[in-house]
Each structure stands twice: as structure tokens, then as C-alpha cells.
mmCIF file of C-alpha atoms and ligand atoms in Angstrom:
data_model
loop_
_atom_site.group_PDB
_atom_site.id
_atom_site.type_symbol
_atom_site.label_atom_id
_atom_site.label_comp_id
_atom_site.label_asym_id
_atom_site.label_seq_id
_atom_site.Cartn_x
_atom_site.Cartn_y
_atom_site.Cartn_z
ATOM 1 C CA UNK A 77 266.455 5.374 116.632
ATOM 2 C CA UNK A 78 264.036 3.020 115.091
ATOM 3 C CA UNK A 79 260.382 2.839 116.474
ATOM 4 C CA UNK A 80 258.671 -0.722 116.913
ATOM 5 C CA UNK A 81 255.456 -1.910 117.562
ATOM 6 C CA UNK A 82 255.695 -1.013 121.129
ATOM 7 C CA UNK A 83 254.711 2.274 120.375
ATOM 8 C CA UNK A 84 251.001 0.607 119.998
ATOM 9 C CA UNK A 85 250.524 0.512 123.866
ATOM 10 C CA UNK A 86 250.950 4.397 123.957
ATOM 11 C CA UNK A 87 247.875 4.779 121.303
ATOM 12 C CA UNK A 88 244.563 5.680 122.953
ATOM 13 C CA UNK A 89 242.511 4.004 125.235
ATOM 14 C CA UNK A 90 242.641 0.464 123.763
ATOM 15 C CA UNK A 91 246.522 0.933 122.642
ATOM 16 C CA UNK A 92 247.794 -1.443 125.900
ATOM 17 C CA UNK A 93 245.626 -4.361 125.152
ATOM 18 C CA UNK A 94 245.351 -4.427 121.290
ATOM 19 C CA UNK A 95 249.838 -4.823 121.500
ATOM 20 C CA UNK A 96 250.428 -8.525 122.216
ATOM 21 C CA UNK A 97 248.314 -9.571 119.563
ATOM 22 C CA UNK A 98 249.061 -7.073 117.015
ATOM 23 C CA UNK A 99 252.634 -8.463 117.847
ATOM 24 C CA UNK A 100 251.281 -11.952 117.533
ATOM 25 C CA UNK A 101 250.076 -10.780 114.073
ATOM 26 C CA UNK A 102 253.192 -9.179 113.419
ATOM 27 C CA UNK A 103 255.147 -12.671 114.053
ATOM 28 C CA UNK A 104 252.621 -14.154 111.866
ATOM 29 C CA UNK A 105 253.128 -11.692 109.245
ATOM 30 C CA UNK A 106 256.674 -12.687 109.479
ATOM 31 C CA UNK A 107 256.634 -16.541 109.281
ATOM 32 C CA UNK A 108 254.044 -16.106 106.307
ATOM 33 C CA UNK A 109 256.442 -13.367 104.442
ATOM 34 C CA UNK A 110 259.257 -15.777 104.635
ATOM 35 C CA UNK A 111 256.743 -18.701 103.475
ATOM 36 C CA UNK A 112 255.825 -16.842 100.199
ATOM 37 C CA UNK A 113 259.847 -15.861 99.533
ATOM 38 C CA UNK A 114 260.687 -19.641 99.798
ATOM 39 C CA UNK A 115 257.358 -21.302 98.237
ATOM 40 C CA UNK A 116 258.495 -21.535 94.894
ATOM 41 C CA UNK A 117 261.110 -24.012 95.763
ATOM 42 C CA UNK A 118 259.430 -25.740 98.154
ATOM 43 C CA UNK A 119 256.009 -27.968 97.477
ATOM 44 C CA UNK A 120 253.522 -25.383 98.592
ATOM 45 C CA UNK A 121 251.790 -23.294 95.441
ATOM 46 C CA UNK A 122 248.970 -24.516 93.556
ATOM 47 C CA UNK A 123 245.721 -25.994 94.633
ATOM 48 C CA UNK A 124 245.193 -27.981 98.224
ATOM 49 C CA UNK A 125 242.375 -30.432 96.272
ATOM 50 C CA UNK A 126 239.616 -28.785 99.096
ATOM 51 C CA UNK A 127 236.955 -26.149 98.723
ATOM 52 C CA UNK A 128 236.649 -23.708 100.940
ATOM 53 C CA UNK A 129 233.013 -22.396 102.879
ATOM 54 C CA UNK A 130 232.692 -20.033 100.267
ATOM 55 C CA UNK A 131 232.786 -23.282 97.637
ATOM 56 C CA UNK A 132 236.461 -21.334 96.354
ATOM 57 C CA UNK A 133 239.143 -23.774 96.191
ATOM 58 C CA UNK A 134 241.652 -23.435 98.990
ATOM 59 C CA UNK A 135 245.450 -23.136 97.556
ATOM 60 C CA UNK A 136 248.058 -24.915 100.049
ATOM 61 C CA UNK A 137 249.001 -21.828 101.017
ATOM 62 C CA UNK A 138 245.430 -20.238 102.217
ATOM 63 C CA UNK A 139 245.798 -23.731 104.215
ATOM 64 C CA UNK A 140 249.165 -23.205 105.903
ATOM 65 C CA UNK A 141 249.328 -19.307 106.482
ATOM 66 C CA UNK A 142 245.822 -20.323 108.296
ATOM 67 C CA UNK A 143 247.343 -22.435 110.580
ATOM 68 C CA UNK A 144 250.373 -20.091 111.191
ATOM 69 C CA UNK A 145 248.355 -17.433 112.063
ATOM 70 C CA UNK A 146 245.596 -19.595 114.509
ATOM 71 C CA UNK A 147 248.879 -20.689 116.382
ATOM 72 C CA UNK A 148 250.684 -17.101 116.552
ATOM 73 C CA UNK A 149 246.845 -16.159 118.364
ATOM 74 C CA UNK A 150 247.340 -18.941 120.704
ATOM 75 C CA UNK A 151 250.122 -17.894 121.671
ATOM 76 C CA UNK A 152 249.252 -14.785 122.660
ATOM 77 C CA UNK A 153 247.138 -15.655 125.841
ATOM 78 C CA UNK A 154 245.021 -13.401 124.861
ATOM 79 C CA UNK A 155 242.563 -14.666 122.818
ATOM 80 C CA UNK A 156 239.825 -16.632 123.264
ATOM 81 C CA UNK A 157 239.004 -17.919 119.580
ATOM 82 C CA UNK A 158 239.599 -17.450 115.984
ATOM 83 C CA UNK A 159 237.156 -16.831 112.816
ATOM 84 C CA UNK A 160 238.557 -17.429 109.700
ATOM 85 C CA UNK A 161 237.800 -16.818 106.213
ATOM 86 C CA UNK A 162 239.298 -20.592 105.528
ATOM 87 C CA UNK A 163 237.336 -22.406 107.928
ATOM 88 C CA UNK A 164 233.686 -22.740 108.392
ATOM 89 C CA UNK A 165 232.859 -22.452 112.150
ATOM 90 C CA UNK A 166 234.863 -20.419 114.911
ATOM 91 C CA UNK A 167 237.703 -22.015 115.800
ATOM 92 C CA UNK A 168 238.135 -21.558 120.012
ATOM 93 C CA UNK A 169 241.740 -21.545 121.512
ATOM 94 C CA UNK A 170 240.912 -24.262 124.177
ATOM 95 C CA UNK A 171 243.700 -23.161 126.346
ATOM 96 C CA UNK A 172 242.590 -19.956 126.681
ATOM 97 C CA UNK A 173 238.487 -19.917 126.056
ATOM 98 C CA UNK A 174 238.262 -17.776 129.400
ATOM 99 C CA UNK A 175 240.091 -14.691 127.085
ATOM 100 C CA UNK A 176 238.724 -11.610 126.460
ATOM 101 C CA UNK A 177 239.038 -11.010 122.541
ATOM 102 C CA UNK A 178 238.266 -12.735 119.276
ATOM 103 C CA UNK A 179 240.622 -12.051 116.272
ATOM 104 C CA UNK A 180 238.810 -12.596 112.846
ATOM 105 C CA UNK A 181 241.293 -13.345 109.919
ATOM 106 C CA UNK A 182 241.365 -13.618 105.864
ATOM 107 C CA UNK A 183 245.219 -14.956 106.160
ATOM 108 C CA UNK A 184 246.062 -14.769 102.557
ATOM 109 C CA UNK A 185 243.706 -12.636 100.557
ATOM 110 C CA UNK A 186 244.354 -12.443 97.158
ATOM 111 C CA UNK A 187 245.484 -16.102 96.704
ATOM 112 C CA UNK A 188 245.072 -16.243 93.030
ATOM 113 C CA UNK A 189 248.151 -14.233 92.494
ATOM 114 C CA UNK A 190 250.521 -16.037 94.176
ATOM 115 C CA UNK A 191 250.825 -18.102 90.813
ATOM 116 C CA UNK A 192 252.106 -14.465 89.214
ATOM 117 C CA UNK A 193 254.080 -13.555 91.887
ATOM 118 C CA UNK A 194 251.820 -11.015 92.718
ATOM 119 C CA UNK A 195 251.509 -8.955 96.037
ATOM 120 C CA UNK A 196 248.790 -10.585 98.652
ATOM 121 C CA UNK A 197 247.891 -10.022 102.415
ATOM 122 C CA UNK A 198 246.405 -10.908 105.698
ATOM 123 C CA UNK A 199 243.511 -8.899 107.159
ATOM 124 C CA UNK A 200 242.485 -9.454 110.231
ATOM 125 C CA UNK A 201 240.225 -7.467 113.015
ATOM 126 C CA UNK A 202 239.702 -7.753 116.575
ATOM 127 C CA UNK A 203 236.750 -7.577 119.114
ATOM 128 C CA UNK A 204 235.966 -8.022 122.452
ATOM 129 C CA UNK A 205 233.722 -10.701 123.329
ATOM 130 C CA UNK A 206 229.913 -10.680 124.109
ATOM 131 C CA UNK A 207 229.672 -13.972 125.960
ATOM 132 C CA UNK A 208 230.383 -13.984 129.464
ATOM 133 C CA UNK A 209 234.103 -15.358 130.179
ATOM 134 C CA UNK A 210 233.303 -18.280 132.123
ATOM 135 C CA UNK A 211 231.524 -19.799 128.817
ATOM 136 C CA UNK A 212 233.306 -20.843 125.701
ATOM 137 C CA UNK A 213 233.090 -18.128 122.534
ATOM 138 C CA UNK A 214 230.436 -18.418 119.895
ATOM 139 C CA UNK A 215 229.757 -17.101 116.963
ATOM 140 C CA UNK A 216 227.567 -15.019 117.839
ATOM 141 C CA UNK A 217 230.726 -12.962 119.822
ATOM 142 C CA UNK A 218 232.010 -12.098 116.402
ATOM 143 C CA UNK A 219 228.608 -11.175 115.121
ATOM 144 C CA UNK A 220 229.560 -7.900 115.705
ATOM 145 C CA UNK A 221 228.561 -3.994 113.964
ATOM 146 C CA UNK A 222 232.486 -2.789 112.635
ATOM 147 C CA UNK A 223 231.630 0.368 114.516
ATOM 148 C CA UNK A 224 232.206 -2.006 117.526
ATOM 149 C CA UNK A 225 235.605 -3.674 117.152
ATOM 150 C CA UNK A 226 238.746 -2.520 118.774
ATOM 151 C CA UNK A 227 241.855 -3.444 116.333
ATOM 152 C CA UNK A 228 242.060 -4.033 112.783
ATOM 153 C CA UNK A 229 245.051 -3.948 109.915
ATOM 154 C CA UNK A 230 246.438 -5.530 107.310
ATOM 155 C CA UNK A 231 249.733 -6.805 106.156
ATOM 156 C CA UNK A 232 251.181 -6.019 102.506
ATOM 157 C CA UNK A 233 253.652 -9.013 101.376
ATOM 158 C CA UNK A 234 254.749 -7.120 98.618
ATOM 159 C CA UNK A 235 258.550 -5.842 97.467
ATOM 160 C CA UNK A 236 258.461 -4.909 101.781
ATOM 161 C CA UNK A 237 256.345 -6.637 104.558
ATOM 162 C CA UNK A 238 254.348 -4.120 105.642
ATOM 163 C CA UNK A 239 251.754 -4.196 108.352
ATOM 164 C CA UNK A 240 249.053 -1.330 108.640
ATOM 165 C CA UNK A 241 247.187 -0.837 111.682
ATOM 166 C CA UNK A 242 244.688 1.083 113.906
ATOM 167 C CA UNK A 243 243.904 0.914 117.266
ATOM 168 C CA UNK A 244 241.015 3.552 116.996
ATOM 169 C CA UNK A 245 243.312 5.974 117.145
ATOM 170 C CA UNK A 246 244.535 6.834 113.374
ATOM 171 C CA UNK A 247 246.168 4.360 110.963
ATOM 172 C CA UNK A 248 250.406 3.613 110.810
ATOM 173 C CA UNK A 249 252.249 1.577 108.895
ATOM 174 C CA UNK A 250 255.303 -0.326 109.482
ATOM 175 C CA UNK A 251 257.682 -2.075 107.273
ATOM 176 C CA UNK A 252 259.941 -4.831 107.795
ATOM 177 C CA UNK A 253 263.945 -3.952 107.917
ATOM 178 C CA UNK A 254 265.304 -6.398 106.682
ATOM 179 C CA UNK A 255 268.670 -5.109 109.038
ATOM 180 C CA UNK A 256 266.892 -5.882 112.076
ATOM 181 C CA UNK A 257 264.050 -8.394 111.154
ATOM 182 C CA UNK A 258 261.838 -6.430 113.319
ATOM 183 C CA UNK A 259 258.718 -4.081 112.184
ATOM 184 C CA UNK A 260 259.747 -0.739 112.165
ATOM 185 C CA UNK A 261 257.538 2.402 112.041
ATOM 186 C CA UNK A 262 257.557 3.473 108.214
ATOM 187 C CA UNK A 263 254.446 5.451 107.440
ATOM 188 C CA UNK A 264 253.240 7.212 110.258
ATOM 189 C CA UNK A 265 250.145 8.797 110.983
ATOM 190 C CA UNK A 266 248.243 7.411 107.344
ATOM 191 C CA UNK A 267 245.553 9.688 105.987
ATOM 192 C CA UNK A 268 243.976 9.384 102.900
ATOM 193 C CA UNK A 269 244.708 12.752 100.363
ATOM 194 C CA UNK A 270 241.352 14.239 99.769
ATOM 195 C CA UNK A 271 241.833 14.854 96.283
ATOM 196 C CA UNK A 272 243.762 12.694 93.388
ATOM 197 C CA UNK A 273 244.724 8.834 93.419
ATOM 198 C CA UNK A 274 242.673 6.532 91.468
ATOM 199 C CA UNK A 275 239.481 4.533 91.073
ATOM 200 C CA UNK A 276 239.869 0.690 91.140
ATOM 201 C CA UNK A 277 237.379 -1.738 90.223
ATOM 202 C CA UNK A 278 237.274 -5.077 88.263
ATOM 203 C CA UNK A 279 235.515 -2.807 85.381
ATOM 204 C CA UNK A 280 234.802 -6.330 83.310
ATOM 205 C CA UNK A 281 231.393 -7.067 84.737
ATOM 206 C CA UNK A 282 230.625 -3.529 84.666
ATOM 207 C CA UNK A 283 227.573 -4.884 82.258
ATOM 208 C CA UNK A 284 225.893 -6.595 84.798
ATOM 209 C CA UNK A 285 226.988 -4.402 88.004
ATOM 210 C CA UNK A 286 223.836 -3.574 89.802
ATOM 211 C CA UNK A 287 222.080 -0.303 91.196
ATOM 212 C CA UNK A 288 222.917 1.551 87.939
ATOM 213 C CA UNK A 289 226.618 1.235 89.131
ATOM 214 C CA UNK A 290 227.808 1.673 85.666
ATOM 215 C CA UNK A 291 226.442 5.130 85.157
ATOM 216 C CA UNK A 292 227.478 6.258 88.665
ATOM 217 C CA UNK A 293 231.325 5.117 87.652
ATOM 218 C CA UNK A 294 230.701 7.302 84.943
ATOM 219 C CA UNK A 295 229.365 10.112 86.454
ATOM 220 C CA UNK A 296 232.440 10.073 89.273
ATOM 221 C CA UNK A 297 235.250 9.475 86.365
ATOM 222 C CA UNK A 298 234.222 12.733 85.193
ATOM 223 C CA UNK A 299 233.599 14.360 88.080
ATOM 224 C CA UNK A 300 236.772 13.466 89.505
ATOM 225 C CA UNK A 301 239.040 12.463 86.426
ATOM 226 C CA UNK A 302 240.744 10.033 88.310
ATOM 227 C CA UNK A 303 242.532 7.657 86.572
ATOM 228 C CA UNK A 304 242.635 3.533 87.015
ATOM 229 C CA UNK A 305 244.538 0.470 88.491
ATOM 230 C CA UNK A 306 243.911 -2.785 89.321
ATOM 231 C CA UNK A 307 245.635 -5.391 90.931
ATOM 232 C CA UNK A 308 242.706 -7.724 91.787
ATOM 233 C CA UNK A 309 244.281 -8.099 95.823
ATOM 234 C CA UNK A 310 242.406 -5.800 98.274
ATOM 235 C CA UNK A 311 245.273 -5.591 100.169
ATOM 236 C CA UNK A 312 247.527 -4.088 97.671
ATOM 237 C CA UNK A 313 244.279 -1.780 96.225
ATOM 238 C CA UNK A 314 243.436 -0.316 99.389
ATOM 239 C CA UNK A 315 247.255 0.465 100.308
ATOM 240 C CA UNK A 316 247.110 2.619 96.956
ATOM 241 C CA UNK A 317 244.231 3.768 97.830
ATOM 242 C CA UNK A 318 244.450 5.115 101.065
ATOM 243 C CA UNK A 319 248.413 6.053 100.453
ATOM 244 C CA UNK A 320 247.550 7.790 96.879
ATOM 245 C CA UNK A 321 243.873 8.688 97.458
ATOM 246 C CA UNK A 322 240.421 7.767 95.304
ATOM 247 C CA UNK A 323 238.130 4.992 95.603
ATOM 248 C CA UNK A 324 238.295 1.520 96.047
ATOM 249 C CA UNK A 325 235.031 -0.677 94.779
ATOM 250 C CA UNK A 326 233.403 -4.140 94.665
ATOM 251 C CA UNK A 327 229.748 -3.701 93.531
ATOM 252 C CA UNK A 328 227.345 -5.972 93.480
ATOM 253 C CA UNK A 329 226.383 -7.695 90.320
ATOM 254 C CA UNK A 330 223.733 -10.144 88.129
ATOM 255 C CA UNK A 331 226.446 -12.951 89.436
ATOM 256 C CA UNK A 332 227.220 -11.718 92.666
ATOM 257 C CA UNK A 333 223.981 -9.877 94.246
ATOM 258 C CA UNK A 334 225.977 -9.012 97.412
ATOM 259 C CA UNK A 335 229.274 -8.524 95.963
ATOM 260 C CA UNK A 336 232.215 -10.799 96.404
ATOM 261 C CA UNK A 337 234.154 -9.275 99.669
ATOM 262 C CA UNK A 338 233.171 -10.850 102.513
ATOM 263 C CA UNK A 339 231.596 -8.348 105.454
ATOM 264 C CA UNK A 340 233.926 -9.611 108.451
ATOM 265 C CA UNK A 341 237.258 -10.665 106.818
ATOM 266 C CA UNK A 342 237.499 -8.057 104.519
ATOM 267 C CA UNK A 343 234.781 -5.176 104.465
ATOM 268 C CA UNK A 344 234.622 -4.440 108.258
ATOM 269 C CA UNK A 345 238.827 -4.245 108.791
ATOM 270 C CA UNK A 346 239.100 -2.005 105.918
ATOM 271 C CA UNK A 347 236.056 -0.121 106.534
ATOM 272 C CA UNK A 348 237.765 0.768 109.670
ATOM 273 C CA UNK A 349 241.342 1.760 108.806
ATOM 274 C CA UNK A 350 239.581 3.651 105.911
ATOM 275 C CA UNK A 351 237.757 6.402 108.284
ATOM 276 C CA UNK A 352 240.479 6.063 110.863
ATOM 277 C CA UNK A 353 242.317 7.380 108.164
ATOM 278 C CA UNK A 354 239.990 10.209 107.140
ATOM 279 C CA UNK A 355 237.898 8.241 104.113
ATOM 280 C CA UNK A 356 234.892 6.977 104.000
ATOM 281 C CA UNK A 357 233.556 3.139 104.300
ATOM 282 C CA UNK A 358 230.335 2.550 102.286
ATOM 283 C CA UNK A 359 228.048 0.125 101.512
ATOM 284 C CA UNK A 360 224.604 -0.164 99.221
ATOM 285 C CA UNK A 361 222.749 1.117 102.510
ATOM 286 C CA UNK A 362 225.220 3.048 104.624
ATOM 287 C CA UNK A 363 228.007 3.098 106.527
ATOM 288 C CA UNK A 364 229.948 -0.454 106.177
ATOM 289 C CA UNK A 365 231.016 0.064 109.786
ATOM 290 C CA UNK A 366 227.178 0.112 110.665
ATOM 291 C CA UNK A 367 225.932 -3.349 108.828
ATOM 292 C CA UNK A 368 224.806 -5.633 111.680
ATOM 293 C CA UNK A 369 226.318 -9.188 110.415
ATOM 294 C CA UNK A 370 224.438 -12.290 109.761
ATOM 295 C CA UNK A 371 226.985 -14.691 109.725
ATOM 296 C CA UNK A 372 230.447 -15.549 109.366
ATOM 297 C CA UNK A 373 230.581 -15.796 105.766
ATOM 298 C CA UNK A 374 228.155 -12.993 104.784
ATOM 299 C CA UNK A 375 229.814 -10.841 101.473
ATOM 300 C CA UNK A 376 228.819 -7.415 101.198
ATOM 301 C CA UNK A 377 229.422 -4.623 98.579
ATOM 302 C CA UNK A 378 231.710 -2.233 99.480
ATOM 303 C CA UNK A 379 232.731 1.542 98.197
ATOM 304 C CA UNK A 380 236.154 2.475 100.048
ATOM 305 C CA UNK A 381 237.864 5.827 99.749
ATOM 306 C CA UNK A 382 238.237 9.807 99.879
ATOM 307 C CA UNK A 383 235.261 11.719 100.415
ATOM 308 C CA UNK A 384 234.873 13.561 97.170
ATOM 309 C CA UNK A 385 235.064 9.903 95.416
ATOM 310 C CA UNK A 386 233.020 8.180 97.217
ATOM 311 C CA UNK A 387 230.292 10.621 97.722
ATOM 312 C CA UNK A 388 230.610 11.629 93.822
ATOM 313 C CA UNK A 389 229.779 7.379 93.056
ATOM 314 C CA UNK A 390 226.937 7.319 95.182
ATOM 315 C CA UNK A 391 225.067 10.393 94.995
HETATM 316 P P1 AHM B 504 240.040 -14.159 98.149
HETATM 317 O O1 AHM B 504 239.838 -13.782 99.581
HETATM 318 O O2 AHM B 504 239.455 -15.476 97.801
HETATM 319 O O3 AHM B 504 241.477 -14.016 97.729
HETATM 320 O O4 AHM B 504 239.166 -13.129 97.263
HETATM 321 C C1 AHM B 504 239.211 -11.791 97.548
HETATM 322 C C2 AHM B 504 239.925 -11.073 96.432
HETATM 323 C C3 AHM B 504 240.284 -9.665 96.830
HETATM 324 O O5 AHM B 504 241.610 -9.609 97.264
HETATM 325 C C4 AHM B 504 240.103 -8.889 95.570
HETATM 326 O O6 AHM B 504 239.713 -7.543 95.830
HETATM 327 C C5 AHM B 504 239.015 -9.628 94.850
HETATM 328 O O7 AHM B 504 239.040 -10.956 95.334
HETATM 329 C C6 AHM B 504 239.212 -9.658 93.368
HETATM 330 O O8 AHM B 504 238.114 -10.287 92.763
HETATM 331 P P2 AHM B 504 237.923 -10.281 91.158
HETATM 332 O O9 AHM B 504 238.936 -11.231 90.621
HETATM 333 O O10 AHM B 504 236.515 -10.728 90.961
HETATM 334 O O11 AHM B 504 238.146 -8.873 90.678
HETATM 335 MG MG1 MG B 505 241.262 -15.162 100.947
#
């Protein structure tokens, strides 16, 4: 007998309310899956002719799997408003502005390999609200620490749809069958192996990496002898890496003084499943899941991955 998503409501103390939008996610994950099988023969890869906040240029797909997922959170009920990596202020469910939580979303991460065919994913996280209820949501409700949010997971479009969560109470994965169209428990209880796996890193602007990162990859290569892989989509590098063990990196560099990742979209989700799933979530100054944010957009460099990696690149 198969196990669904239900089995979210029976996970710790937050379990019960993190399940109808996890399963909003989940029916998200499913439109967008379906989206990237059929976009080659439909009009929808290449550029949308816009920039993003970040100044990136938006592919039609970071534009449409945006607006899929905004409308699978809408209709949950359940939450209040959604930040998004694609769009520059918070955008509030109208209908529901009263709601308790605030889901914060990078819908298609990894958008420059959908050109290759190459895997991608959603990330998304979710908090509970600061504001009072009778007011609308701000920004300032998703201006959260990561040691404060309830929810957070990814989904994998890759050879499966696969969609990795925690509710604070370990990480599991589940996998769409394909025989029933539903998410299906695949990979419970996910914990990072303590030893083995490999490091991944965009090693080309290891020249101008900052913080004498260069030497400290070094030092941890032969410390650890791990070996290397790359795909250049977070979501696919930190599925290896938590599945296969190592470390996971973006440092900062002469280019990018606070790294490329951005701290809510990307940094704070995976910060999360990481030591949910017995890792550890770094950043130049400490625990990722400890950063206070600025704003919306703020980037961040991150170190994500077993203990013995992580604390062997740092020390
Ligand atoms: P995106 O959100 O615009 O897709 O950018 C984030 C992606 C991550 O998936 C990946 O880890 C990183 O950019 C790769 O960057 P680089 O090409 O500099 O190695
Ligand atoms: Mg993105």
C-alpha cells in the first residue's frame, strides 16, 4: 500500500497545518512537471524579453511556473501572501490576507538548463506571519531568521518528479508514480551519510573566490578526498548531496561579494532540510539558519553538507 502526502499531518507538531499547502505545492509541482515534458513543442522556452529584480533575464518559463504556483497558494485558503524570487514586492492573496502563513518561492531554479534539457526545481519555504491577522502581510512578515520557519522543500523535475520536504521533523522524499499520478512516499526518513559523496562548486572563479576559499577547497579535498560534480541547479546538487553525502558550495567572490544564492529562496529552505537531515547549513558568519534577512532579494554565501566536509572547508 502506497503512502501519500497525507502522512505529513502525522509529522510533529506543525505536521497538520504545513499539509494543504505542501499539497498545494505538490499540485504545483505537478502542473509545472507536465509544463517542462510538453515545452519543447509548445512556444514556451527561451527568453520572456523582461529582467528580473535581480537584473537576470526571466525565461517564459520562470514567468509561467510563477504564476502556477501563486495560484496553487491561493487556492489553498491558507495563505495569506506570496514572495517570489520572480517578482519584486510580496505578492498578497487578496482573498485570503486574514491567513496565517506566507509561502516564499524560487519556482524554477536553475532556468538556464532548461535549454539542455537539464534537471531544475522549485524551492519554496513557509512561515507564519508576524503581522497581526486583521492587517494585510508585509514584507517585513517574511523577514524572517530560517531558524524560524515552519515548512520548507524542494521539488526535483528530473528523470522522476520528486518533492523533498520537512516539516521540522526530518526530511522525506516522494516521487511521482506515474501509475497513479499521485506523490508517493519514495525516500523516507533522508539523512545525509556522514562520510563519502562529493564536493560541488562552480570551481571556474575559484581565482577570485574570497576569504582564501581556494586554499580551504584545497585543504578539505585532501582531507576528505572527495571527488566532484556539478550540475550548476541547486536543486539537483543538493539532492546528491544530501542523498550521496559531501558538501555543497557557493562562495563569495571579486564579482559576487555575497555570493549568488539568494538568502530566502534558496539558502534558508535548504539550510533547513540540510540539518533536518543531519548536515550542516553554513554561511561566512555562522549558521545560515541564524542570518537575520534584510530584504527580499538579499544573496548570501552558502556552505551546505556533512559535518566532516563542511567543518574541514571552514576551519
Ligand atoms: P537561478 O535561480 O537564476 O536559476 O540561479 C540559481 C542557480 C542555482 O540553481 C545554481 O546553484 C547556481 O545558479 C549556478 O550558478 P553558476 O552558473 O554561477 O555556477
Ligand atoms: Mg530561479
Amino acid at each position: 500500500m502506497s503512502i501519500t502526502l497525507n502522512r505529513i499531518a502525522e509529522q510533529g507538531t506543525n505536521g497538520v497545518a504545513m499539509m494543504p499547502i505542501i499539497q498545494g505545492v505538490a499540485r504545483a509541482a505537478a502542473t509545472i512537471s507536465a509544463l517542462l515534458r510538453s515545452a519543447v513543442f509548445k512556444d514556451v522556452l527561451g527568453e520572456a524579453g523582461a529582467e528580473n529584480v535581480q537584473g537576470e533575464q526571466q525565461q517564459k518559463l520562470d514567468v509561467l511556473t510563477d504564476e502556477i504556483f501563486f495560484q496553487e497558494m491561493r487556492a489553498t485558503g491558507f495563505v495569506c501572501a506570496v514572495g517570489s524570487e520572480e517578482q519584486e514586492q510580496l505578492q498578497v492573496v487578496e482573498e485570503y490576507a486574514h491567513a496565517d502563513w506566507l509561502v516564499l518561492v524560487d519556482p524554477l531554479d536553475g532556468s538556464s538548463n532548461l535549454d539542455i534539457d537539464g534537471p531544475v526545481g522549485t524551492i519554496f519555504s513557509i512561515v507564519k506571519r508576524t503581522s497581526p491577522n486583521l492587517q494585510r502581510p508585509q514584507e517585513m512578515d517574511c523577514l524572517q531568521p530560517g531558524k524560524q520557519i515552519v515548512a520548507a522543500g524542494y521539488v526535483l523535475y528530473g528523470p522522476a518528479t520528486m518533492l523533498v520536504c520537512s516539516v521540522g521533523n526530518g526530511v522525506e522524499g516522494y516521487s511521482i508514480n506515474p501509475g497513479t499520478s499521485r506523490f508517493e512516499l519514495s525516500h523516507p526518513d533522508i539523512r545525509i551519510p556522514a562520510q563519502g559523496g562529493y564536493y560541488s562548486v562552480n570551481e571556474a572563479y575559484s581565482s577570485s573566490w574570497l576569504g582564501g576559499m581556494g586554499s580551504r577547497l584545497g585543504r578539505m579535498k585532501r582531507e576528505t578526498g572527495l571527488g566532484m560534480r556539478y550540475v550548476g541547479s541547486m536543486v539537483a546538487d543538493m539532492h546528491r548531496t544530501l542523498l550521496k553525502g559531501g558538501i555543497f558550495l557557493y562562495p563569495a567572490d571579486e564579482n559576487k561579494p555575497n555570493g549568488k544564492l539568494r538568502l530566502l529562496y534558496e539558502a534558508i529552505p535548504m539550510g533547513f532540510l540540510m540539518e533536518q537531515a543531519g548536515g550542516q547549513a553554513m554561511s561566512a558568519d555562522g549558521r545560515v539558519l541564524e542570518v537575520m534577512p534584510q530584504g527580499l532579494h538579499q544573496r548570501i554565501p552558502v556552505f551546505l553538507g556533512a559535518t566532516a566536509a563542511v567543518s574541514s572547508l571552514l576551519a
